[in-house]
């Protein structure tokens, strides 16, 4: 009788463990951020380029809509002030005069216009060959069975001052019909559209972990040098859609 009760207890414990077990995400080797606008005539094509990057292995590609062309007659339906601030921070750090679209930022280390696909690909390839910095921390993200997201950052000696960013995004594609401005009467598709971005905490090289709720449909985490510096590590909850 005691043996049977023990066996049942072990089964119950195993079931509980399975329910709490995390669905492990993937580590990214490249992060490509596109700052785009529905009011920009070159941006629909740049959006497609971002979708192409998103289909590549080990790449976290993210779309950040900004409203810098809203005055032309169409207000971007997805633009958020925090996305515009992220772009401004990159402009200051990379000494880019003003802001423009479509702009690609690659690993937080280089930027280029997404209007020229060949130049964008060359910049991407050069950054991929360079790889992550030597002081990149181990980073993981996982989705728990209770729909919470867990982030773990490993310790790293001599790490630069950095921030941990959590990002919710929708793989899409999400299509919007534009009825005004430079893209009037065009359908514009968005890939890996960022829904929100949150700075979790600063990171000083010590191991750390976080849990959050409602990071949906998909979730990504970045460890990035302060003030829009290099991205040191990135991970995401699953492969984006293959469109």
mmCIF file with all atom_site columns, C-alpha atoms in Angstrom, residues 13-155:
data_model
loop_
_atom_site.group_PDB
_atom_site.id
_atom_site.type_symbol
_atom_site.label_atom_id
_atom_site.label_alt_id
_atom_site.label_comp_id
_atom_site.label_asym_id
_atom_site.label_entity_id
_atom_site.label_seq_id
_atom_site.pdbx_PDB_ins_code
_atom_site.Cartn_x
_atom_site.Cartn_y
_atom_site.Cartn_z
_atom_site.occupancy
_atom_site.B_iso_or_equiv
_atom_site.pdbx_formal_charge
_atom_site.auth_seq_id
_atom_site.auth_comp_id
_atom_site.auth_asym_id
_atom_site.auth_atom_id
_atom_site.pdbx_PDB_model_num
ATOM 1   C CA . UNK A 1 13  ? 5.066  15.096 -9.090  1.00 0.00 ? 13  UNK A CA 1
ATOM 2   C CA . UNK A 1 14  ? 6.128  14.178 -12.609 1.00 0.00 ? 14  UNK A CA 1
ATOM 3   C CA . UNK A 1 15  ? 2.925  15.650 -14.031 1.00 0.00 ? 15  UNK A CA 1
ATOM 4   C CA . UNK A 1 16  ? 3.431  18.849 -12.083 1.00 0.00 ? 16  UNK A CA 1
ATOM 5   C CA . UNK A 1 17  ? 6.985  19.086 -13.357 1.00 0.00 ? 17  UNK A CA 1
ATOM 6   C CA . UNK A 1 18  ? 5.822  18.583 -16.941 1.00 0.00 ? 18  UNK A CA 1
ATOM 7   C CA . UNK A 1 19  ? 3.191  21.285 -16.549 1.00 0.00 ? 19  UNK A CA 1
ATOM 8   C CA . UNK A 1 20  ? 5.764  23.730 -15.274 1.00 0.00 ? 20  UNK A CA 1
ATOM 9   C CA . UNK A 1 21  ? 8.465  22.729 -17.777 1.00 0.00 ? 21  UNK A CA 1
ATOM 10  C CA . UNK A 1 22  ? 9.548  25.533 -20.034 1.00 0.00 ? 22  UNK A CA 1
ATOM 11  C CA . UNK A 1 23  ? 9.385  25.523 -23.799 1.00 0.00 ? 23  UNK A CA 1
ATOM 12  C CA . UNK A 1 24  ? 12.893 26.629 -24.594 1.00 0.00 ? 24  UNK A CA 1
ATOM 13  C CA . UNK A 1 25  ? 13.412 29.422 -27.090 1.00 0.00 ? 25  UNK A CA 1
ATOM 14  C CA . UNK A 1 26  ? 16.274 29.950 -29.534 1.00 0.00 ? 26  UNK A CA 1
ATOM 15  C CA . UNK A 1 27  ? 19.440 31.998 -29.372 1.00 0.00 ? 27  UNK A CA 1
ATOM 16  C CA . UNK A 1 28  ? 19.828 34.539 -32.178 1.00 0.00 ? 28  UNK A CA 1
ATOM 17  C CA . UNK A 1 29  ? 23.115 35.189 -33.932 1.00 0.00 ? 29  UNK A CA 1
ATOM 18  C CA . UNK A 1 30  ? 21.891 38.354 -35.638 1.00 0.00 ? 30  UNK A CA 1
ATOM 19  C CA . UNK A 1 31  ? 19.414 41.100 -34.755 1.00 0.00 ? 31  UNK A CA 1
ATOM 20  C CA . UNK A 1 32  ? 18.015 43.213 -37.578 1.00 0.00 ? 32  UNK A CA 1
ATOM 21  C CA . UNK A 1 33  ? 15.792 46.157 -36.670 1.00 0.00 ? 33  UNK A CA 1
ATOM 22  C CA . UNK A 1 34  ? 13.819 48.008 -39.318 1.00 0.00 ? 34  UNK A CA 1
ATOM 23  C CA . UNK A 1 35  ? 12.505 51.494 -38.628 1.00 0.00 ? 35  UNK A CA 1
ATOM 24  C CA . UNK A 1 36  ? 9.721  51.925 -41.146 1.00 0.00 ? 36  UNK A CA 1
ATOM 25  C CA . UNK A 1 37  ? 6.656  54.053 -41.764 1.00 0.00 ? 37  UNK A CA 1
ATOM 26  C CA . UNK A 1 38  ? 3.401  53.540 -43.610 1.00 0.00 ? 38  UNK A CA 1
ATOM 27  C CA . UNK A 1 39  ? 3.807  57.059 -44.970 1.00 0.00 ? 39  UNK A CA 1
ATOM 28  C CA . UNK A 1 40  ? 7.195  56.326 -46.592 1.00 0.00 ? 40  UNK A CA 1
ATOM 29  C CA . UNK A 1 41  ? 7.159  55.444 -50.298 1.00 0.00 ? 41  UNK A CA 1
ATOM 30  C CA . UNK A 1 42  ? 10.288 53.247 -50.046 1.00 0.00 ? 42  UNK A CA 1
ATOM 31  C CA . UNK A 1 43  ? 9.141  51.377 -46.939 1.00 0.00 ? 43  UNK A CA 1
ATOM 32  C CA . UNK A 1 44  ? 6.836  48.685 -48.404 1.00 0.00 ? 44  UNK A CA 1
ATOM 33  C CA . UNK A 1 45  ? 9.817  47.257 -50.283 1.00 0.00 ? 45  UNK A CA 1
ATOM 34  C CA . UNK A 1 46  ? 12.008 47.580 -47.178 1.00 0.00 ? 46  UNK A CA 1
ATOM 35  C CA . UNK A 1 47  ? 9.365  45.704 -45.192 1.00 0.00 ? 47  UNK A CA 1
ATOM 36  C CA . UNK A 1 48  ? 9.716  42.814 -47.630 1.00 0.00 ? 48  UNK A CA 1
ATOM 37  C CA . UNK A 1 49  ? 13.478 42.848 -47.115 1.00 0.00 ? 49  UNK A CA 1
ATOM 38  C CA . UNK A 1 50  ? 12.930 42.562 -43.354 1.00 0.00 ? 50  UNK A CA 1
ATOM 39  C CA . UNK A 1 51  ? 10.647 39.600 -44.017 1.00 0.00 ? 51  UNK A CA 1
ATOM 40  C CA . UNK A 1 52  ? 13.439 37.957 -46.013 1.00 0.00 ? 52  UNK A CA 1
ATOM 41  C CA . UNK A 1 53  ? 15.913 38.420 -43.155 1.00 0.00 ? 53  UNK A CA 1
ATOM 42  C CA . UNK A 1 54  ? 13.340 36.973 -40.755 1.00 0.00 ? 54  UNK A CA 1
ATOM 43  C CA . UNK A 1 55  ? 13.263 33.716 -42.712 1.00 0.00 ? 55  UNK A CA 1
ATOM 44  C CA . UNK A 1 56  ? 16.982 33.110 -42.245 1.00 0.00 ? 56  UNK A CA 1
ATOM 45  C CA . UNK A 1 57  ? 18.281 30.815 -39.528 1.00 0.00 ? 57  UNK A CA 1
ATOM 46  C CA . UNK A 1 58  ? 19.325 32.315 -36.185 1.00 0.00 ? 58  UNK A CA 1
ATOM 47  C CA . UNK A 1 59  ? 18.079 35.795 -37.134 1.00 0.00 ? 59  UNK A CA 1
ATOM 48  C CA . UNK A 1 60  ? 15.807 37.932 -34.985 1.00 0.00 ? 60  UNK A CA 1
ATOM 49  C CA . UNK A 1 61  ? 14.283 40.495 -37.337 1.00 0.00 ? 61  UNK A CA 1
ATOM 50  C CA . UNK A 1 62  ? 12.015 43.166 -35.842 1.00 0.00 ? 62  UNK A CA 1
ATOM 51  C CA . UNK A 1 63  ? 9.843  45.926 -37.313 1.00 0.00 ? 63  UNK A CA 1
ATOM 52  C CA . UNK A 1 64  ? 9.569  49.230 -35.427 1.00 0.00 ? 64  UNK A CA 1
ATOM 53  C CA . UNK A 1 65  ? 7.026  51.565 -37.066 1.00 0.00 ? 65  UNK A CA 1
ATOM 54  C CA . UNK A 1 66  ? 7.611  55.299 -36.593 1.00 0.00 ? 66  UNK A CA 1
ATOM 55  C CA . UNK A 1 67  ? 5.402  58.230 -37.515 1.00 0.00 ? 67  UNK A CA 1
ATOM 56  C CA . UNK A 1 68  ? 7.875  60.702 -38.968 1.00 0.00 ? 68  UNK A CA 1
ATOM 57  C CA . UNK A 1 69  ? 5.883  60.977 -42.218 1.00 0.00 ? 69  UNK A CA 1
ATOM 58  C CA . UNK A 1 70  ? 2.454  61.329 -40.615 1.00 0.00 ? 70  UNK A CA 1
ATOM 59  C CA . UNK A 1 71  ? 2.277  64.960 -41.735 1.00 0.00 ? 71  UNK A CA 1
ATOM 60  C CA . UNK A 1 72  ? 2.007  63.825 -45.382 1.00 0.00 ? 72  UNK A CA 1
ATOM 61  C CA . UNK A 1 73  ? -1.598 62.748 -44.860 1.00 0.00 ? 73  UNK A CA 1
ATOM 62  C CA . UNK A 1 74  ? -1.525 59.279 -43.295 1.00 0.00 ? 74  UNK A CA 1
ATOM 63  C CA . UNK A 1 75  ? -0.926 58.469 -39.638 1.00 0.00 ? 75  UNK A CA 1
ATOM 64  C CA . UNK A 1 76  ? 0.982  55.214 -39.177 1.00 0.00 ? 76  UNK A CA 1
ATOM 65  C CA . UNK A 1 77  ? -1.376 52.802 -37.437 1.00 0.00 ? 77  UNK A CA 1
ATOM 66  C CA . UNK A 1 78  ? 1.368  51.007 -35.442 1.00 0.00 ? 78  UNK A CA 1
ATOM 67  C CA . UNK A 1 79  ? 3.825  53.773 -34.559 1.00 0.00 ? 79  UNK A CA 1
ATOM 68  C CA . UNK A 1 80  ? 4.624  54.270 -30.870 1.00 0.00 ? 80  UNK A CA 1
ATOM 69  C CA . UNK A 1 81  ? 6.622  57.040 -29.134 1.00 0.00 ? 81  UNK A CA 1
ATOM 70  C CA . UNK A 1 82  ? 9.032  54.493 -27.609 1.00 0.00 ? 82  UNK A CA 1
ATOM 71  C CA . UNK A 1 83  ? 9.935  53.195 -31.075 1.00 0.00 ? 83  UNK A CA 1
ATOM 72  C CA . UNK A 1 84  ? 10.741 56.732 -32.207 1.00 0.00 ? 84  UNK A CA 1
ATOM 73  C CA . UNK A 1 85  ? 12.855 57.231 -29.085 1.00 0.00 ? 85  UNK A CA 1
ATOM 74  C CA . UNK A 1 86  ? 14.754 54.022 -29.807 1.00 0.00 ? 86  UNK A CA 1
ATOM 75  C CA . UNK A 1 87  ? 15.538 55.306 -33.283 1.00 0.00 ? 87  UNK A CA 1
ATOM 76  C CA . UNK A 1 88  ? 16.641 58.690 -31.896 1.00 0.00 ? 88  UNK A CA 1
ATOM 77  C CA . UNK A 1 89  ? 18.962 56.931 -29.468 1.00 0.00 ? 89  UNK A CA 1
ATOM 78  C CA . UNK A 1 90  ? 20.556 55.004 -32.313 1.00 0.00 ? 90  UNK A CA 1
ATOM 79  C CA . UNK A 1 91  ? 20.933 58.221 -34.305 1.00 0.00 ? 91  UNK A CA 1
ATOM 80  C CA . UNK A 1 92  ? 22.770 59.900 -31.445 1.00 0.00 ? 92  UNK A CA 1
ATOM 81  C CA . UNK A 1 93  ? 25.010 56.916 -30.754 1.00 0.00 ? 93  UNK A CA 1
ATOM 82  C CA . UNK A 1 94  ? 25.851 56.265 -34.420 1.00 0.00 ? 94  UNK A CA 1
ATOM 83  C CA . UNK A 1 95  ? 26.029 59.974 -35.199 1.00 0.00 ? 95  UNK A CA 1
ATOM 84  C CA . UNK A 1 96  ? 23.389 59.806 -37.882 1.00 0.00 ? 96  UNK A CA 1
ATOM 85  C CA . UNK A 1 97  ? 22.080 63.218 -38.794 1.00 0.00 ? 97  UNK A CA 1
ATOM 86  C CA . UNK A 1 98  ? 18.378 63.202 -37.979 1.00 0.00 ? 98  UNK A CA 1
ATOM 87  C CA . UNK A 1 99  ? 16.096 60.219 -38.550 1.00 0.00 ? 99  UNK A CA 1
ATOM 88  C CA . UNK A 1 100 ? 15.026 58.561 -41.757 1.00 0.00 ? 100 UNK A CA 1
ATOM 89  C CA . UNK A 1 101 ? 13.099 55.592 -43.096 1.00 0.00 ? 101 UNK A CA 1
ATOM 90  C CA . UNK A 1 102 ? 13.559 52.879 -44.082 1.00 0.00 ? 102 UNK A CA 1
ATOM 91  C CA . UNK A 1 103 ? 16.527 52.388 -41.736 1.00 0.00 ? 103 UNK A CA 1
ATOM 92  C CA . UNK A 1 104 ? 18.120 49.061 -40.817 1.00 0.00 ? 104 UNK A CA 1
ATOM 93  C CA . UNK A 1 105 ? 20.108 48.729 -37.598 1.00 0.00 ? 105 UNK A CA 1
ATOM 94  C CA . UNK A 1 106 ? 22.122 45.521 -37.418 1.00 0.00 ? 106 UNK A CA 1
ATOM 95  C CA . UNK A 1 107 ? 23.219 44.092 -34.050 1.00 0.00 ? 107 UNK A CA 1
ATOM 96  C CA . UNK A 1 108 ? 23.069 47.621 -32.657 1.00 0.00 ? 108 UNK A CA 1
ATOM 97  C CA . UNK A 1 109 ? 26.480 48.127 -34.261 1.00 0.00 ? 109 UNK A CA 1
ATOM 98  C CA . UNK A 1 110 ? 25.813 49.429 -37.783 1.00 0.00 ? 110 UNK A CA 1
ATOM 99  C CA . UNK A 1 111 ? 23.037 51.086 -39.723 1.00 0.00 ? 111 UNK A CA 1
ATOM 100 C CA . UNK A 1 112 ? 22.117 51.589 -43.355 1.00 0.00 ? 112 UNK A CA 1
ATOM 101 C CA . UNK A 1 113 ? 19.185 52.528 -45.532 1.00 0.00 ? 113 UNK A CA 1
ATOM 102 C CA . UNK A 1 114 ? 17.019 49.563 -46.459 1.00 0.00 ? 114 UNK A CA 1
ATOM 103 C CA . UNK A 1 115 ? 16.203 51.162 -49.804 1.00 0.00 ? 115 UNK A CA 1
ATOM 104 C CA . UNK A 1 116 ? 19.228 49.523 -51.446 1.00 0.00 ? 116 UNK A CA 1
ATOM 105 C CA . UNK A 1 117 ? 18.949 45.771 -50.902 1.00 0.00 ? 117 UNK A CA 1
ATOM 106 C CA . UNK A 1 118 ? 22.474 45.035 -52.134 1.00 0.00 ? 118 UNK A CA 1
ATOM 107 C CA . UNK A 1 119 ? 24.111 47.491 -49.741 1.00 0.00 ? 119 UNK A CA 1
ATOM 108 C CA . UNK A 1 120 ? 21.876 46.322 -46.909 1.00 0.00 ? 120 UNK A CA 1
ATOM 109 C CA . UNK A 1 121 ? 22.879 42.712 -47.535 1.00 0.00 ? 121 UNK A CA 1
ATOM 110 C CA . UNK A 1 122 ? 26.579 43.642 -47.684 1.00 0.00 ? 122 UNK A CA 1
ATOM 111 C CA . UNK A 1 123 ? 26.334 45.446 -44.348 1.00 0.00 ? 123 UNK A CA 1
ATOM 112 C CA . UNK A 1 124 ? 24.474 42.493 -42.864 1.00 0.00 ? 124 UNK A CA 1
ATOM 113 C CA . UNK A 1 125 ? 27.067 40.006 -44.126 1.00 0.00 ? 125 UNK A CA 1
ATOM 114 C CA . UNK A 1 126 ? 29.943 42.077 -42.732 1.00 0.00 ? 126 UNK A CA 1
ATOM 115 C CA . UNK A 1 127 ? 28.281 42.261 -39.327 1.00 0.00 ? 127 UNK A CA 1
ATOM 116 C CA . UNK A 1 128 ? 27.517 38.542 -39.336 1.00 0.00 ? 128 UNK A CA 1
ATOM 117 C CA . UNK A 1 129 ? 31.168 37.756 -40.085 1.00 0.00 ? 129 UNK A CA 1
ATOM 118 C CA . UNK A 1 130 ? 32.184 39.864 -37.074 1.00 0.00 ? 130 UNK A CA 1
ATOM 119 C CA . UNK A 1 131 ? 29.839 37.932 -34.772 1.00 0.00 ? 131 UNK A CA 1
ATOM 120 C CA . UNK A 1 132 ? 28.931 38.665 -31.172 1.00 0.00 ? 132 UNK A CA 1
ATOM 121 C CA . UNK A 1 133 ? 31.523 40.376 -28.965 1.00 0.00 ? 133 UNK A CA 1
ATOM 122 C CA . UNK A 1 134 ? 33.777 38.220 -26.802 1.00 0.00 ? 134 UNK A CA 1
ATOM 123 C CA . UNK A 1 135 ? 32.024 39.351 -23.632 1.00 0.00 ? 135 UNK A CA 1
ATOM 124 C CA . UNK A 1 136 ? 28.566 38.255 -24.813 1.00 0.00 ? 136 UNK A CA 1
ATOM 125 C CA . UNK A 1 137 ? 26.639 36.587 -21.955 1.00 0.00 ? 137 UNK A CA 1
ATOM 126 C CA . UNK A 1 138 ? 24.787 33.300 -22.140 1.00 0.00 ? 138 UNK A CA 1
ATOM 127 C CA . UNK A 1 139 ? 21.145 34.212 -22.663 1.00 0.00 ? 139 UNK A CA 1
ATOM 128 C CA . UNK A 1 140 ? 17.978 32.135 -22.807 1.00 0.00 ? 140 UNK A CA 1
ATOM 129 C CA . UNK A 1 141 ? 14.253 32.720 -22.972 1.00 0.00 ? 141 UNK A CA 1
ATOM 130 C CA . UNK A 1 142 ? 11.527 30.155 -22.421 1.00 0.00 ? 142 UNK A CA 1
ATOM 131 C CA . UNK A 1 143 ? 7.755  30.088 -22.284 1.00 0.00 ? 143 UNK A CA 1
ATOM 132 C CA . UNK A 1 144 ? 6.339  28.326 -19.232 1.00 0.00 ? 144 UNK A CA 1
ATOM 133 C CA . UNK A 1 145 ? 3.199  26.212 -19.268 1.00 0.00 ? 145 UNK A CA 1
ATOM 134 C CA . UNK A 1 146 ? 1.380  28.876 -17.269 1.00 0.00 ? 146 UNK A CA 1
ATOM 135 C CA . UNK A 1 147 ? 2.030  31.318 -20.140 1.00 0.00 ? 147 UNK A CA 1
ATOM 136 C CA . UNK A 1 148 ? 4.721  33.196 -18.262 1.00 0.00 ? 148 UNK A CA 1
ATOM 137 C CA . UNK A 1 149 ? 8.032  33.992 -19.925 1.00 0.00 ? 149 UNK A CA 1
ATOM 138 C CA . UNK A 1 150 ? 11.331 33.351 -18.178 1.00 0.00 ? 150 UNK A CA 1
ATOM 139 C CA . UNK A 1 151 ? 14.592 35.086 -19.115 1.00 0.00 ? 151 UNK A CA 1
ATOM 140 C CA . UNK A 1 152 ? 17.991 33.984 -17.818 1.00 0.00 ? 152 UNK A CA 1
ATOM 141 C CA . UNK A 1 153 ? 21.192 35.991 -18.283 1.00 0.00 ? 153 UNK A CA 1
ATOM 142 C CA . UNK A 1 154 ? 24.479 34.318 -17.430 1.00 0.00 ? 154 UNK A CA 1
ATOM 143 C CA . UNK A 1 155 ? 27.340 35.987 -15.581 1.00 0.00 ? 155 UNK A CA 1
#
